[in-house]
mmCIF file of C-alpha atoms in Angstrom:
data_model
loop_
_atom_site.group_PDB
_atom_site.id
_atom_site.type_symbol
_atom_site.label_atom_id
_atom_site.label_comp_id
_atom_site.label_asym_id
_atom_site.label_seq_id
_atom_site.Cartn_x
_atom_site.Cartn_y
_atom_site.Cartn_z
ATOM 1 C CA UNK A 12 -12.639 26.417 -55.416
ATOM 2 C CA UNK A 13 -11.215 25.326 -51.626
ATOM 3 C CA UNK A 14 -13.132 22.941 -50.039
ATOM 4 C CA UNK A 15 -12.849 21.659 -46.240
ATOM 5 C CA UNK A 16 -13.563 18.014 -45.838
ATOM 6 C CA UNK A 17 -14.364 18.411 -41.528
ATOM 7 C CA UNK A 18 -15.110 14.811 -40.066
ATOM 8 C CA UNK A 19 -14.789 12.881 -37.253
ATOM 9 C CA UNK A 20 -14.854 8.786 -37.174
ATOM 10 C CA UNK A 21 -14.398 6.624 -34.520
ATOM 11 C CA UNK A 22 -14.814 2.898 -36.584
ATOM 12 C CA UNK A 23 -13.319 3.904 -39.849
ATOM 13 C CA UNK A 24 -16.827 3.990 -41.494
ATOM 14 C CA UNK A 25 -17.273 8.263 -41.543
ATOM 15 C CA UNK A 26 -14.234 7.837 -42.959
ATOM 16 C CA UNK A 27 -14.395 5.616 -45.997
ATOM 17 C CA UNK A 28 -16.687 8.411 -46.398
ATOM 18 C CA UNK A 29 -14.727 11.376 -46.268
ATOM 19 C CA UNK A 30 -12.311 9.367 -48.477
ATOM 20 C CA UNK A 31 -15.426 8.606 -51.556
ATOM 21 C CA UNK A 32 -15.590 12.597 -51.336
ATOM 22 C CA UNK A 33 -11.757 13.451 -51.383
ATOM 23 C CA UNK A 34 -11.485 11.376 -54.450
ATOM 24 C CA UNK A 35 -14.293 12.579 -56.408
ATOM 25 C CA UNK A 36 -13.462 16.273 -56.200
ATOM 26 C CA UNK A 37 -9.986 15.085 -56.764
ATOM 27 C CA UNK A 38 -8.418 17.196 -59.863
ATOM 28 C CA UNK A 39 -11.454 19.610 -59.493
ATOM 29 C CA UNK A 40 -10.967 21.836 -56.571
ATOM 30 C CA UNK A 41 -8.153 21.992 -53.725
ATOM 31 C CA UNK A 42 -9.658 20.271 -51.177
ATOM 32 C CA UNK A 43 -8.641 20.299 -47.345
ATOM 33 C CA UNK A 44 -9.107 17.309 -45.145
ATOM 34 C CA UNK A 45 -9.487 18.262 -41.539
ATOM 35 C CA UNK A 46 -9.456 17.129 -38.025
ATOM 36 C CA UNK A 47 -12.804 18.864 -36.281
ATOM 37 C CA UNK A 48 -10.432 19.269 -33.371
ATOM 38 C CA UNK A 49 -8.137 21.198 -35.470
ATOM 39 C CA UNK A 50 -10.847 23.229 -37.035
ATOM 40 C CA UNK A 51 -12.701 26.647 -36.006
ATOM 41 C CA UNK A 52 -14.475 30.233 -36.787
ATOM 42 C CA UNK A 53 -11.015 30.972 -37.940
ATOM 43 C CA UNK A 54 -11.075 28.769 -40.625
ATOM 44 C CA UNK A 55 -14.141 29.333 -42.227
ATOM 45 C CA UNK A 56 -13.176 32.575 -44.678
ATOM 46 C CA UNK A 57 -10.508 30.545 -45.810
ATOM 47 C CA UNK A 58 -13.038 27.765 -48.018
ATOM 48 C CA UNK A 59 -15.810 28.005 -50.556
ATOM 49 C CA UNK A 60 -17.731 25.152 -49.561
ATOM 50 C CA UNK A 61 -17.805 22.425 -46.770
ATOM 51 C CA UNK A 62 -17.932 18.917 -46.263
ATOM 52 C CA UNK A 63 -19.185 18.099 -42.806
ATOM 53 C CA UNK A 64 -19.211 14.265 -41.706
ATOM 54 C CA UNK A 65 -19.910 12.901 -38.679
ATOM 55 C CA UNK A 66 -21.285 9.443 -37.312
ATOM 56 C CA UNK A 67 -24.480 8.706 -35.094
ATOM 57 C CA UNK A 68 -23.352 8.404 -31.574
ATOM 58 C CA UNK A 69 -25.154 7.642 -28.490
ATOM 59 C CA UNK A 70 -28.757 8.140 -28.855
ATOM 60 C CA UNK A 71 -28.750 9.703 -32.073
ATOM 61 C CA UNK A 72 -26.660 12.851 -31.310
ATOM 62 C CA UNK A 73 -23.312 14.588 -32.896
ATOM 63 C CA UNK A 74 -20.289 13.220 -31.646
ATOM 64 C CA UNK A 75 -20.080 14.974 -28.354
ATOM 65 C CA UNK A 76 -16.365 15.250 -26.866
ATOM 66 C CA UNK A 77 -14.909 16.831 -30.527
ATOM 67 C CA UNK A 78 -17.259 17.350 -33.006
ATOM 68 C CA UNK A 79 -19.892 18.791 -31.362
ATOM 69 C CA UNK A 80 -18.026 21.656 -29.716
ATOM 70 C CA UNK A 81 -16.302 22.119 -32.814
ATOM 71 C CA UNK A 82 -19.568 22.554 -34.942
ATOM 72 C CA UNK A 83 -21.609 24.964 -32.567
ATOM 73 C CA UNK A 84 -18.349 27.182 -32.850
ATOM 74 C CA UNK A 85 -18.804 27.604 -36.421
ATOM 75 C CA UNK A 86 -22.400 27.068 -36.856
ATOM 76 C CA UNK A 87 -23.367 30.497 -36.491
ATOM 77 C CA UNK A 88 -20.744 31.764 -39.512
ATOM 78 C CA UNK A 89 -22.341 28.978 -42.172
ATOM 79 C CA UNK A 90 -25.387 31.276 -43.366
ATOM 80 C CA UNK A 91 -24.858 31.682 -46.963
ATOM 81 C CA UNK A 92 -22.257 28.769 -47.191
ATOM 82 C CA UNK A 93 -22.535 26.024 -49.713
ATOM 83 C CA UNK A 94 -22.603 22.547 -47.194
ATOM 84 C CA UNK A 95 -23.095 18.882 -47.504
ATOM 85 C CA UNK A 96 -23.728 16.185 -44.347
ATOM 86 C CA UNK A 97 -22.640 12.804 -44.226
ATOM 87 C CA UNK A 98 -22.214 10.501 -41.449
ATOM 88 C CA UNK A 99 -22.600 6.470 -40.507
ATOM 89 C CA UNK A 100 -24.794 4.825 -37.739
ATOM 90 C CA UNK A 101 -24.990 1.302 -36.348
ATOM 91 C CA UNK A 102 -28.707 1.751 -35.149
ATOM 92 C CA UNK A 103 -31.495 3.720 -34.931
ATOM 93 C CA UNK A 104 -33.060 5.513 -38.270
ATOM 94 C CA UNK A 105 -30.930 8.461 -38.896
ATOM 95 C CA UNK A 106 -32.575 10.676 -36.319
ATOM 96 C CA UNK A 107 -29.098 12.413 -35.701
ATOM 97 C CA UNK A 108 -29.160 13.629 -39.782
ATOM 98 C CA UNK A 109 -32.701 14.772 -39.705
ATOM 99 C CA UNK A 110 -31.833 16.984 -36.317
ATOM 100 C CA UNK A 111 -28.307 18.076 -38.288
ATOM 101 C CA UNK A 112 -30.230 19.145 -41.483
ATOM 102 C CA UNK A 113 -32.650 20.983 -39.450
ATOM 103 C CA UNK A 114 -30.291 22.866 -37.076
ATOM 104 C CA UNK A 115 -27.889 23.544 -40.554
ATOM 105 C CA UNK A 116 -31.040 25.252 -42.449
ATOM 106 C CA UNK A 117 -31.746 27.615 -39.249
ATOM 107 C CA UNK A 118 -28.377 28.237 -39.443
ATOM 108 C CA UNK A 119 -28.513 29.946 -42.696
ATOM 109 C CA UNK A 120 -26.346 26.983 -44.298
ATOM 110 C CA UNK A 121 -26.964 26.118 -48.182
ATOM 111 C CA UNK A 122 -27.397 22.625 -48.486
ATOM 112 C CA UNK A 123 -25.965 21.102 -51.822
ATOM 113 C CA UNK A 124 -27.648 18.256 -51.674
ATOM 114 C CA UNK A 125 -29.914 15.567 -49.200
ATOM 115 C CA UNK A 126 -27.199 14.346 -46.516
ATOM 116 C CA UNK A 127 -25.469 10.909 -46.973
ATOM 117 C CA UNK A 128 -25.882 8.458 -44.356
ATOM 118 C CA UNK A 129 -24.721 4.846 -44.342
ATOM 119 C CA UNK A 130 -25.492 1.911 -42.203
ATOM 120 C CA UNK A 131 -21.810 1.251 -41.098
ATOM 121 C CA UNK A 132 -19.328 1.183 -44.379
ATOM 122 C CA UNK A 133 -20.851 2.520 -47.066
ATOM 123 C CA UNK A 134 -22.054 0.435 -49.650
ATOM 124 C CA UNK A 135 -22.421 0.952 -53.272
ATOM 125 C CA UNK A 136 -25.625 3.225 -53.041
ATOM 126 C CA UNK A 137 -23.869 5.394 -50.204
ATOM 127 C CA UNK A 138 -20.341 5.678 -52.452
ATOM 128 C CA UNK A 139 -22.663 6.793 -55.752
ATOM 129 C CA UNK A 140 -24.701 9.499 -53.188
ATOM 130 C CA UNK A 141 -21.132 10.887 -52.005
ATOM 131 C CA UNK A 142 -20.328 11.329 -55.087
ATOM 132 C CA UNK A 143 -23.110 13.081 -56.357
ATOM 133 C CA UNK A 144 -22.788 15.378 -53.186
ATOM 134 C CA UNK A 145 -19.625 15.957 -53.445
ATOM 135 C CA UNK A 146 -20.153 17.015 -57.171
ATOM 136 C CA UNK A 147 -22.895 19.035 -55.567
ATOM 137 C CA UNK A 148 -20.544 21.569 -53.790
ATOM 138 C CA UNK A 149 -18.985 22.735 -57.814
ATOM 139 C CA UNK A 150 -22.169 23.342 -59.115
#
């Protein structure tokens, strides 16, 4: 199975993220860790399954400048596509995930599990949800 691992982080938390994911379908699938500016329609008959991770920016909303662009590009092409969500926030109360999840299921997209968010770096229950979504995508 080929997985893309898509995320965008500006503080390093979405990352730590990304990285609990990488290592837990380490050994299990080929797995492709990718810059959302470096990713597009193109891409998308290449993988299996996605890993989409992006923080709460602004008032709640999608990275704007990178991600954003990158993911209404695609969006349309993830009906019938195995997904997972994940992203970090500083505030608010995960508006931006609820509004993700929604706009992913009118999409079409397959969610593999509840999206992960985490209140800046993830702590121990975030880590044990990534890895139970990641695990989510073999299934």
């Amino acid at each position: 199975m080929r997985i893309a691992l898509v995320y965008y982080s500006g503080t390093g938390n979405t990352e730590a993220m990304a990285n609990v994911i990488a290592e837990t379908l380490k050994g299990k699938a080929d797995v492709d860790t990718i810059d959302p500016a470096a990713f597009g329609p193109e891409d998308i008959p290449a993988y299996d399954a996605f890993a989409f991770g992006c923080p709460a920016m602004g008032s709640e909303v999608l990275e704007e400048d990178i991600f954003e662009p990158m993911f209404t590009s695609i969006e349309s092409l993830l009906s019938g596509k195995k997904i997972i969500l994940f992203g970090s926030y500083g505030w608010g109360d995960g508006e931006w995930m609820r509004n993700w999840e929604e706009r992913c299921i009118a999409d079409g997209a397959i969610l593999a599990s509840d999206p992960v968010i985490a209140n800046d770096a993830p702590d121990d229950e975030a880590a044990e949800a990534l890895k139970n979504a990641a695990d989510s995508l073999l299934a």
